[in-house]
Tab-separated table of C-alpha atoms in Angstrom:
chain	number	residue	atom	x	y	z
A	858	MET	CA	22.774	-230.931	125.633
A	859	GLN	CA	26.006	-231.328	127.850
A	860	HIS	CA	27.984	-233.962	128.367
A	861	PHE	CA	28.782	-234.727	132.391
A	862	ARG	CA	30.630	-237.347	134.678
A	863	LEU	CA	30.515	-237.592	138.474
A	864	VAL	CA	33.212	-238.953	139.824
A	865	PHE	CA	33.186	-240.662	143.458
A	866	HIS	CA	36.816	-241.472	145.111
A	867	ALA	CA	36.988	-244.744	146.912
A	868	GLU	CA	35.636	-243.868	150.734
A	869	ARG	CA	34.259	-245.175	153.763
A	870	GLY	CA	34.310	-248.940	152.407
A	871	LYS	CA	32.833	-248.291	149.167
A	872	PRO	CA	34.812	-248.582	145.777
A	873	CYS	CA	35.678	-245.769	143.133
A	874	LYS	CA	32.591	-244.975	140.609
A	875	SER	CA	32.106	-242.832	137.808
A	876	ILE	CA	28.378	-241.812	135.827
A	877	GLU	CA	28.072	-240.406	132.570
A	878	PHE	CA	25.211	-238.645	131.585
A	879	ASP	CA	23.564	-235.673	129.770
A	880	ALA	CA	21.838	-232.973	131.491
A	881	LEU	CA	20.997	-229.397	129.680
A	882	ASP	CA	23.375	-227.264	131.647
A	883	ALA	CA	25.654	-227.464	135.029
A	884	ALA	CA	22.969	-226.601	137.333
A	885	ALA	CA	20.978	-228.976	136.035
A	886	ALA	CA	24.039	-231.335	136.686
A	887	LEU	CA	23.921	-230.582	140.111
A	888	ILE	CA	20.251	-232.068	140.587
A	889	HIS	CA	21.766	-235.057	138.821
A	890	ALA	CA	24.371	-235.502	140.944
A	891	HIS	CA	22.551	-234.337	143.943
A	892	LYS	CA	20.161	-237.651	143.439
A	893	GLU	CA	23.482	-240.011	142.929
A	894	SER	CA	25.463	-238.745	145.233
A	895	ALA	CA	23.413	-239.091	148.584
A	896	ASP	CA	26.082	-240.480	150.448
A	897	ARG	CA	29.506	-239.585	149.265
A	898	SER	CA	31.440	-236.817	148.251
A	899	ALA	CA	32.077	-236.489	144.036
A	900	GLU	CA	33.928	-234.664	141.106
A	901	LEU	CA	31.588	-232.819	138.848
A	902	TRP	CA	33.822	-232.814	135.600
A	903	SER	CA	32.209	-231.608	131.985
A	904	GLY	CA	35.442	-232.820	129.651
A	905	ASP	CA	38.159	-232.856	130.799
A	906	ARG	CA	36.951	-230.216	132.846
A	907	LYS	CA	36.613	-230.272	136.654
A	908	LEU	CA	33.556	-227.964	137.473
A	909	CYS	CA	33.512	-228.534	141.403
A	910	SER	CA	33.452	-230.568	143.893
A	911	ILE	CA	30.156	-231.556	146.038
A	912	ARG	CA	30.017	-233.283	149.272
A	913	ARG	CA	26.708	-232.999	151.719
A	914	VAL	CA	27.367	-231.700	155.216
A	915	PRO	CA	24.746	-232.767	158.618
A	916	VAL	CA	23.511	-229.689	159.564
A	917	SER	CA	21.135	-229.894	162.239
A	918	GLU	CA	18.313	-232.336	161.291
A	919	THR	CA	18.881	-232.057	158.004
A	920	ASP	CA	21.985	-232.664	155.230
A	921	ILE	CA	23.379	-229.543	152.883
A	922	TRP	CA	25.010	-229.387	149.955
A	923	GLN	CA	28.770	-228.213	150.015
A	924	ILE	CA	29.865	-226.587	146.544
A	925	LYS	CA	33.251	-226.353	146.314
A	926	THR	CA	34.136	-224.839	142.655
A	927	ALA	CA	37.710	-225.804	140.869
A	928	VAL	CA	39.909	-223.862	140.072
A	929	THR	CA	40.816	-222.666	136.783
């Protein structure tokens, strides 16, 4: 198991928030992130390394997740 952190920045009247959790790998962490950040953008971190930013993008009658990898 690896330790991950989701960081939500303040937006649309919602306060900053951080959630820490363990997952098997980054793919499993993204599934967890999807469940936790249903209506907010977030950053996914492993230790002091930012892995990516995620945000929900409305498309037609559904939403998709846009994942932007962190610059290394």
